[in-house]
Coordinates of C-alpha atoms in Angstrom, one line a residue:
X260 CA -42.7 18.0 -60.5
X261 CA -45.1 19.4 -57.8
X262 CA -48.0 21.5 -58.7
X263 CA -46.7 24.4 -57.5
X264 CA -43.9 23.9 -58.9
X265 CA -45.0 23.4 -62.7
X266 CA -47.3 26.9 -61.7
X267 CA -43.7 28.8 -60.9
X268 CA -42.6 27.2 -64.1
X269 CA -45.3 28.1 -66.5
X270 CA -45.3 31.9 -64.8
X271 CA -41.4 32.0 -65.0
X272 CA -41.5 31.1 -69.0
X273 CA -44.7 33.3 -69.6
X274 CA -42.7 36.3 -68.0
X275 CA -39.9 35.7 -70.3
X276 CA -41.7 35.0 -73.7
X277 CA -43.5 39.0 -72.7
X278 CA -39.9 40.1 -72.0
X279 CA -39.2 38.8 -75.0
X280 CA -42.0 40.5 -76.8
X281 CA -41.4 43.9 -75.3
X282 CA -37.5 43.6 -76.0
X283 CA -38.2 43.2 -80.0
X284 CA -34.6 45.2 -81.1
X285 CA -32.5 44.5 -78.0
X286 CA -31.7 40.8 -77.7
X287 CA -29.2 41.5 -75.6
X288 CA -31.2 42.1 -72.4
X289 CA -33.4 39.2 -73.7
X290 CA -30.5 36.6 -73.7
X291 CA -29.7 37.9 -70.1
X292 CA -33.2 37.5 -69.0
X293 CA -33.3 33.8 -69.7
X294 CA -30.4 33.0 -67.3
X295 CA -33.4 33.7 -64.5
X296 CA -34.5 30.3 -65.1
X297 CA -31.1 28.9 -63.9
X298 CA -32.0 29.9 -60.7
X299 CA -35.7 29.5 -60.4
X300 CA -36.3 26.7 -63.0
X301 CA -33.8 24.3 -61.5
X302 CA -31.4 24.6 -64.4
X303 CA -28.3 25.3 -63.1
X304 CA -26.7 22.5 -64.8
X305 CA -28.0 23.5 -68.3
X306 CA -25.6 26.6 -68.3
X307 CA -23.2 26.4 -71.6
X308 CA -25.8 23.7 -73.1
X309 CA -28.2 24.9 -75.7
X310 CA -32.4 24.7 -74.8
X311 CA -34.8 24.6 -77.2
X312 CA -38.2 26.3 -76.9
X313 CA -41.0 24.3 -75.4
X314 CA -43.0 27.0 -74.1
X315 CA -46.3 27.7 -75.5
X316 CA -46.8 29.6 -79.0
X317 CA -47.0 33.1 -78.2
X318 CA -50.5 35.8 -78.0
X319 CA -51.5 36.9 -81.4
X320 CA -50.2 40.0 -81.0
X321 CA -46.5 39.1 -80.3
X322 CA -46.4 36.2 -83.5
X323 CA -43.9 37.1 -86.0
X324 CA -42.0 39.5 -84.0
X325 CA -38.0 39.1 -84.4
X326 CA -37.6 38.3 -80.6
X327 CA -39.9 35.4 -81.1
X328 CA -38.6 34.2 -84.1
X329 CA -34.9 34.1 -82.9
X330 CA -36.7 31.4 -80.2
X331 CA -36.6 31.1 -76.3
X332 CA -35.9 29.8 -73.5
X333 CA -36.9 26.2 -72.4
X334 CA -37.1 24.6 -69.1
X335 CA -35.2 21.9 -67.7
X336 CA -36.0 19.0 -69.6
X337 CA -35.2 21.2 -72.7
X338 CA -32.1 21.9 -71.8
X339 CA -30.0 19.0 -73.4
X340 CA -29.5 20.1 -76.6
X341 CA -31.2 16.7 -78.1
X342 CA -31.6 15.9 -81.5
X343 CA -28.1 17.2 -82.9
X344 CA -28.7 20.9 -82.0
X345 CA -25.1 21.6 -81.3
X346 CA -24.2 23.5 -77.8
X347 CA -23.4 27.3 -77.3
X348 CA -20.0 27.5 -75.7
X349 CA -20.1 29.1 -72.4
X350 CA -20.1 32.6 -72.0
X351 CA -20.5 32.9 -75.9
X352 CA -22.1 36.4 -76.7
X353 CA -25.1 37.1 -78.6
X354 CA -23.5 38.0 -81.5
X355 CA -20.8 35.6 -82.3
X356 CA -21.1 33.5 -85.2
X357 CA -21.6 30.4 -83.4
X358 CA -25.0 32.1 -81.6
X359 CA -26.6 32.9 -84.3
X360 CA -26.4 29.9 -86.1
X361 CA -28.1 28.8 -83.4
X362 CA -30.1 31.2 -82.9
X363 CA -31.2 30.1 -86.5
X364 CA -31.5 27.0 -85.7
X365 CA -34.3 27.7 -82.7
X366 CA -32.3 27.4 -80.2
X367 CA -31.3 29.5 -77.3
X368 CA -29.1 28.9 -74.4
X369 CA -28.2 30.1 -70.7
X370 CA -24.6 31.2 -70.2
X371 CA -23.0 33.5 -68.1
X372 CA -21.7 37.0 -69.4
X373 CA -18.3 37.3 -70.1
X374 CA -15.8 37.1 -67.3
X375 CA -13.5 40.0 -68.6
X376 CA -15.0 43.9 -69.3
X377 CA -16.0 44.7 -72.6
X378 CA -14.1 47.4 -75.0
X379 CA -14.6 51.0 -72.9
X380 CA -16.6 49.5 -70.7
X381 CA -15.0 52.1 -68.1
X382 CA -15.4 55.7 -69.6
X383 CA -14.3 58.7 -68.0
X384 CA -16.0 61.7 -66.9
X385 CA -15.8 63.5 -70.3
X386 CA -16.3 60.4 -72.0
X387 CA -19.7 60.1 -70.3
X388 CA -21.4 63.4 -70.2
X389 CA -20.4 63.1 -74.1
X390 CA -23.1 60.4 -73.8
X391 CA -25.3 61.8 -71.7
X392 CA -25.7 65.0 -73.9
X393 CA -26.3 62.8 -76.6
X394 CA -29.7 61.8 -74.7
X395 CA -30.9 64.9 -73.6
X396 CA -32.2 65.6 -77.4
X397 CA -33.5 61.9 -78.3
X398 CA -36.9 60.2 -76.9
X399 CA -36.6 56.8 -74.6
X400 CA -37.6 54.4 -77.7
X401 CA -35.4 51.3 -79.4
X402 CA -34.7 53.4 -81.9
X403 CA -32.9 55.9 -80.1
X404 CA -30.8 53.5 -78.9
X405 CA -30.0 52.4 -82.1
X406 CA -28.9 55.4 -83.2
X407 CA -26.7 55.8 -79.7
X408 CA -25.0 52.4 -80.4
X409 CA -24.1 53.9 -84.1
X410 CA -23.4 57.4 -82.6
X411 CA -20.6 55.3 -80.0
X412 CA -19.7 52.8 -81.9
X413 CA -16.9 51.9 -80.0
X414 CA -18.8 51.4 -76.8
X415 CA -20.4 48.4 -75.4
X416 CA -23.9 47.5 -76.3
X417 CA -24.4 46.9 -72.7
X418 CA -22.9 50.3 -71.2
X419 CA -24.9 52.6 -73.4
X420 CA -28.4 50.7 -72.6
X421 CA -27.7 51.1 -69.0
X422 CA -26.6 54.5 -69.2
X423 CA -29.3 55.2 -71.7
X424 CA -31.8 54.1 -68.8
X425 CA -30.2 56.1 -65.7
X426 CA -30.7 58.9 -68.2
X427 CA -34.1 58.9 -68.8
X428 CA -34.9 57.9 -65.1
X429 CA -33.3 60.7 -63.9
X430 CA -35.3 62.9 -66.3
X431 CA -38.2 61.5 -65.1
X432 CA -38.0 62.0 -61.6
X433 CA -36.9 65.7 -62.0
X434 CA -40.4 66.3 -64.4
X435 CA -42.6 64.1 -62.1
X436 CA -44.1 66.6 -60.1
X437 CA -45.2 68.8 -62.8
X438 CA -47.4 65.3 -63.8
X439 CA -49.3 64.9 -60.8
X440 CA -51.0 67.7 -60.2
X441 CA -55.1 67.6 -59.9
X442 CA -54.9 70.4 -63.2
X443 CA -52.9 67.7 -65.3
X444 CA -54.4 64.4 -64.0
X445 CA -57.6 65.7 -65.6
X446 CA -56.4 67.2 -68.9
X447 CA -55.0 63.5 -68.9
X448 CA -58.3 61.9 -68.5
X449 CA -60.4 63.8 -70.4
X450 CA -57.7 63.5 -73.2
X451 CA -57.7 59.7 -72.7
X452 CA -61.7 59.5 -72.7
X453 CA -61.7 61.7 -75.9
X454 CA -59.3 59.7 -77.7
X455 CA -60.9 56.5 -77.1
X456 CA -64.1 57.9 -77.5
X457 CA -62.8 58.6 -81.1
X458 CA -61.1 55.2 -82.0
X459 CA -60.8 52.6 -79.0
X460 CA -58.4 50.5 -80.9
X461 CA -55.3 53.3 -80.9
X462 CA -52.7 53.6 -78.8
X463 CA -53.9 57.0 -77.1
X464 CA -52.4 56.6 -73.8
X465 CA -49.0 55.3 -75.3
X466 CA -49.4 58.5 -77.9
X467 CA -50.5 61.1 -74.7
X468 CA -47.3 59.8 -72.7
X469 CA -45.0 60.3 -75.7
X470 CA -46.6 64.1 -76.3
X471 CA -45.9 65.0 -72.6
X472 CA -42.9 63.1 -72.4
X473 CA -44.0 60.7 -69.8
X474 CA -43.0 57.0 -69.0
X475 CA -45.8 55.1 -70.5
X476 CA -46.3 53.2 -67.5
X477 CA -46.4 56.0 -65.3
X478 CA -48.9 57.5 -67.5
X479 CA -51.1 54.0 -67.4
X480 CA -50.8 54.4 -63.4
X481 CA -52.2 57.8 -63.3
X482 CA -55.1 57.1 -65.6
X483 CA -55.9 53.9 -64.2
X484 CA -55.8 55.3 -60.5
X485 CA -58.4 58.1 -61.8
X486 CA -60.9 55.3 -64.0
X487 CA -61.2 54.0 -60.3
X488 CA -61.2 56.6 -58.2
X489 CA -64.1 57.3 -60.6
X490 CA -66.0 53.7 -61.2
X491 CA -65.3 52.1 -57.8
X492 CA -66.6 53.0 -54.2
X493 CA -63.7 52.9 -52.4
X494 CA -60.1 54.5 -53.2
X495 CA -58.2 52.0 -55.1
X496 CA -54.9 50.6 -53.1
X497 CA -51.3 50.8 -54.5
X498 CA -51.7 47.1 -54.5
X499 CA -54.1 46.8 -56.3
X500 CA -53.1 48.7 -59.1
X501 CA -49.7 47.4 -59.0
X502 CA -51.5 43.8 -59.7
X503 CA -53.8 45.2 -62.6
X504 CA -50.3 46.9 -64.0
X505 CA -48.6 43.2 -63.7
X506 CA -51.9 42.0 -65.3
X507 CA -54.2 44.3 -67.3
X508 CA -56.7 41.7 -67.5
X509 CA -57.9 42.2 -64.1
X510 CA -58.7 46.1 -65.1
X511 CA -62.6 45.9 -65.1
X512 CA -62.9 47.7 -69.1
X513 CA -61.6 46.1 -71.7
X514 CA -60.6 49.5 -73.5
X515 CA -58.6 50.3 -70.9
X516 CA -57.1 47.1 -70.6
X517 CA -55.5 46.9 -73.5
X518 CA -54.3 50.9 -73.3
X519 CA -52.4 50.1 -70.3
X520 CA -51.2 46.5 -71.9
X521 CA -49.6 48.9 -74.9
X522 CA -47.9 51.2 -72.4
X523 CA -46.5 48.6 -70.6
X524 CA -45.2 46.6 -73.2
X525 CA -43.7 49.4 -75.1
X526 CA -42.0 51.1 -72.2
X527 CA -38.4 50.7 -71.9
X528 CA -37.3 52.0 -68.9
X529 CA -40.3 51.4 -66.3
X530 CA -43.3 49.2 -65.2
X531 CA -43.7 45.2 -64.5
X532 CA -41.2 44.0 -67.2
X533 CA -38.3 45.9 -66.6
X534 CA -38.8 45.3 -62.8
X535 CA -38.6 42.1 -64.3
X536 CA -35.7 42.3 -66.5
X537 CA -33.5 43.7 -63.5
X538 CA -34.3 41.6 -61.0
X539 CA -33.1 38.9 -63.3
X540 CA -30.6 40.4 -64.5
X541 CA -29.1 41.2 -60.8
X542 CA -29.7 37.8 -59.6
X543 CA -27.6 36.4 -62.7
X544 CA -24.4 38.3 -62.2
X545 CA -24.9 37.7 -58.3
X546 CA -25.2 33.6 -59.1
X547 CA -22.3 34.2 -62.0
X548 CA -20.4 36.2 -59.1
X549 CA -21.0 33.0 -56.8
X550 CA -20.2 30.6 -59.1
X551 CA -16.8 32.6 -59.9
X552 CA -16.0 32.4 -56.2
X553 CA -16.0 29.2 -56.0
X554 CA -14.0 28.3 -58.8
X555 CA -11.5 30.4 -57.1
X556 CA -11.5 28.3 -54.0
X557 CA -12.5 31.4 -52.1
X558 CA -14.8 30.4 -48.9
X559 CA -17.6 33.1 -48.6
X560 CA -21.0 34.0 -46.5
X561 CA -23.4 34.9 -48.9
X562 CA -26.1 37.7 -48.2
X563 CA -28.9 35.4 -47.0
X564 CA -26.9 33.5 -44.7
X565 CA -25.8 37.0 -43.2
X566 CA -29.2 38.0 -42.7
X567 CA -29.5 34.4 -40.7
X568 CA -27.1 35.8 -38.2
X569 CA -28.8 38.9 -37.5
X570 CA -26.6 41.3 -39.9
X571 CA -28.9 43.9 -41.4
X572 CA -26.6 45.8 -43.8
X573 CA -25.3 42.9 -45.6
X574 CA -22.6 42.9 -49.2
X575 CA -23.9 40.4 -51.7
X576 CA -21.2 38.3 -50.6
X577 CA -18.5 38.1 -47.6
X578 CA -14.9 36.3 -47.6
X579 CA -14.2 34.4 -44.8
X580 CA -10.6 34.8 -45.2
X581 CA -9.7 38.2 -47.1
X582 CA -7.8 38.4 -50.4
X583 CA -5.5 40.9 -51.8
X584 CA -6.4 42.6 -55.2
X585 CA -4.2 45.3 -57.0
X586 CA -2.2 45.1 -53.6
X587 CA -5.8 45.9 -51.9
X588 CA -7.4 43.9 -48.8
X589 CA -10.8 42.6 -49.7
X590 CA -13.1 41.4 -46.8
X591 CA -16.5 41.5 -49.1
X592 CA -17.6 41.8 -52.7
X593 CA -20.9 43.7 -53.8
X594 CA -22.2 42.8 -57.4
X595 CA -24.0 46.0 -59.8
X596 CA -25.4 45.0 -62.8
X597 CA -25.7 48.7 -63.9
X598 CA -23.2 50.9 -64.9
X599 CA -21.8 53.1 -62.2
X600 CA -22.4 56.9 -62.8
X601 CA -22.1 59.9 -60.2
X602 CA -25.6 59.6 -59.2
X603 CA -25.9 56.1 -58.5
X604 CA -22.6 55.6 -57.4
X605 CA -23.0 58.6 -54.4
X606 CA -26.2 57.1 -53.3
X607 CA -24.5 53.7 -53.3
X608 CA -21.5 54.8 -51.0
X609 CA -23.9 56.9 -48.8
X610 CA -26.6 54.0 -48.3
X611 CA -24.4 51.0 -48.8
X612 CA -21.0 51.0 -49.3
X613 CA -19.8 53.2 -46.4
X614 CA -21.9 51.2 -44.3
X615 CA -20.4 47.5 -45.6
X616 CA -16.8 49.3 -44.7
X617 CA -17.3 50.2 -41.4
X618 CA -19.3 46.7 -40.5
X619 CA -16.9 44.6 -42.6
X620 CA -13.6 46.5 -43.5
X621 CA -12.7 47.4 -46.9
X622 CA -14.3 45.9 -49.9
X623 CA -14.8 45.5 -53.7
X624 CA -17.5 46.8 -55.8
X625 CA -18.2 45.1 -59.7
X626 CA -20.0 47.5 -61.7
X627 CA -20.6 44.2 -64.3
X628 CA -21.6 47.5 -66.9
X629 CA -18.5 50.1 -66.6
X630 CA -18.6 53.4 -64.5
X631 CA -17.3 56.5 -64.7
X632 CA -13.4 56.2 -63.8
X633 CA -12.5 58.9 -61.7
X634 CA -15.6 57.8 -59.1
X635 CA -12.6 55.1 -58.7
X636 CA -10.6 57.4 -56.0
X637 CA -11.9 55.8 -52.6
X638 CA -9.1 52.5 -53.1
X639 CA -7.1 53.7 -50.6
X640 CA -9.4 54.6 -48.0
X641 CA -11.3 50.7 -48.6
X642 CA -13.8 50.8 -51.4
X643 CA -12.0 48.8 -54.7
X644 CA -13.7 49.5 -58.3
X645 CA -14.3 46.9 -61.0
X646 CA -15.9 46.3 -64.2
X647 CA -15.4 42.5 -63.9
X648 CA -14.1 39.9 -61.4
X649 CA -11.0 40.3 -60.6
X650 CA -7.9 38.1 -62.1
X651 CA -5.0 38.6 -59.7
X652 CA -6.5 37.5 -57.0
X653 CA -4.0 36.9 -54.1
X654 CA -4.7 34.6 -51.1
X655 CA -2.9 34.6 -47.9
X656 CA -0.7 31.6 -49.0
X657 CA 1.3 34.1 -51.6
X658 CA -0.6 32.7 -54.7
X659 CA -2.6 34.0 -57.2
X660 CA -6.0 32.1 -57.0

């Protein structure tokens, strides 16, 4: 393996084991996150085969944490289940019997999600803003979601954490003015200066965020832009406080340092690891999404050989030779790994979808987490619906593929 090679692969597995960490009460987004390996790690061929943990132990701070001790993802020469560490089967979920015996066992696996939706993973309107109501009185913690996943019982694990995070963003962005003012940056810093001032070793700015109902991270960012603005000659630039965010060591006091390291960590819905976490998990279901497609026979462009020829709106993927589905014409197929509410869904059609249509002709659109089921009212004007790939797929030679 080249040098910079092993460097991507030691950065790739330190990423995850602090994804990991910071997902201590959700394993479910941590056994998605490994399946970012398959792409980047060269392990395509490991998927459905269990890999053991080679990476190294973990900081201090994370040891003994239940994320850790349910073990991690290896690289590729992990990845053959040696030893007599019996195999996942493929598309096994987290928790099925089978998983965690291996779980207990140290080993963890990459595998795709399952190819078929989830109980309720499509809710409708009234179903949703049941859910949504629900989170209006509760704080963005694990705990919270906890209690939502006992509150719904009968919804998917997967749908409520997704939902639970479009929540809180779009709470976020409606209070994020009121934040940023000059009058509130400093009651924030002098509060932060005080609190360290009294004990250096508590979790002030993770404690200030949750009193003022803040993102963590975005809390970090604002004090960290103002320690500069105060210590350094020059205005600091968003990229460099974008890299000290990514990697708090760089962040010239140590006090400080490890406040922003706690936010980070303990933030579940913003900053460097959840940026993480969805980019990984996007690029999965868009590889699971390929890999479907081709089991299918179907021939496709994908979106970066679009982009070769000079298209600049481009669907996640395009079919050569269109399909029929639910007695619908495909021409392309876009991947969401989020679940589709009004918001998002809107914005989608506006910025995407509309545009994919007129480019392309009409198209089909998996939301891999559920939506809301009356946003699905656009089929016969082009724009198809899905919570999973689609089963009765219909080619032009009259067969289901």
């Amino acid at each position: 393996m080249s040098g910079g090679r092993w460097q991507d692969t030691c950065r790739l597995r330190f990423r995850r084991h602090l994804c990991s960490y910071f997902l201590v009460g959700c394993p479910y987004l941590t056994w998605r996150l490994v399946a970012f390996g398959r792409a980047h790690c060269g392990c395509s061929e490991t998927r459905g085969r269990a890999i053991r943990s080679t990476a190294a132990s973990p900081p201090p701070s994370c040891r003994g944490s239940p994320s850790w001790a349910a073990g991690g993802a290896g690289g590729k020469g992990a990845s053959q289940g040696r030893r007599g560490r019996s195999a996942v089967p493929l598309g096994a979920h987290p928790s099925s019997p089978n998983t965690k015996a291996a779980r207990a066992q140290g080993v963890f696996f990459l595998s795709p999600p399952p190819p078929s939706p989830w109980p309720n993973m499509i809710l409708t309107k009234a179903q949703y803003d049941e859910i949504a109501q629900c989170l209006v009185s509760v704080p963005p913690t694990r705990q919270s979601l906890r209690k939502l996943k006992q509150r719904f019982p009968s919804q998917s694990q997967a749908t409520l954490l997704s939902i639970f995070s479009q929540e809180y963003q779009k709470h976020i962005k409606r209070t994020h003015a009121k934040h940023h003012t000059s009058e509130a940056i400093e009651s924030y810093y002098q509060r932060y200066l005080n609190g360290v001032g009294k004990n250096g070793a508590a979790p002030v700015l993770l404690e200030l965020a949750n009193e003022v109902d803040y993102a963590p991270s975005l809390m970090a960012r604002i004090i960290l832009e103002r320690f500069l603005q105060e210590h350094e000659e020059t205005p600091p630039s968003k990229s460099v406080i974008n890299s000290m965010l990514r990697d708090p060591s760089q962040i010239p006091d140590g006090v400080l340092a490890n406040q922003v390291y706690q936010c980070v960590v303990n933030d579940c819905c913003y900053g460097p690891l959840v940026d993480c976490i969805k980019h990984a998990i996007g690029h999965e279901h868009e590889v699971l999404l390929r890999d479907l497609l081709l089991e299918k026979n179907l021939s496709f462009l994908d979106e970066d050989q679009l982009r070769a020829k000079g298209y600049d709106k481009t669907p996640d993927f395009i079919l050569q030779v269109p399909v029929a589905v639910e007695g619908h014409i495909i021409h392309w197929i876009e991947s969401k790994a989020s679940f589709g509410d009004e918001c998002s869904h809107h914005a989608y059609l506006h910025d995407q979808f509309w545009s994919y249509w007129n480019r392309f002709g009409p198209g089909l659109v998996i939301y891999w987490y559920g939506f809301i089921q009356e946003l699905d009212c656009n089929r016969d004007r082009g724009i198809l619906l899905k919570a999973c790939f689609p089963t009765d797929i219909v080619t032009l030679c009259h067969g289901v593929a």
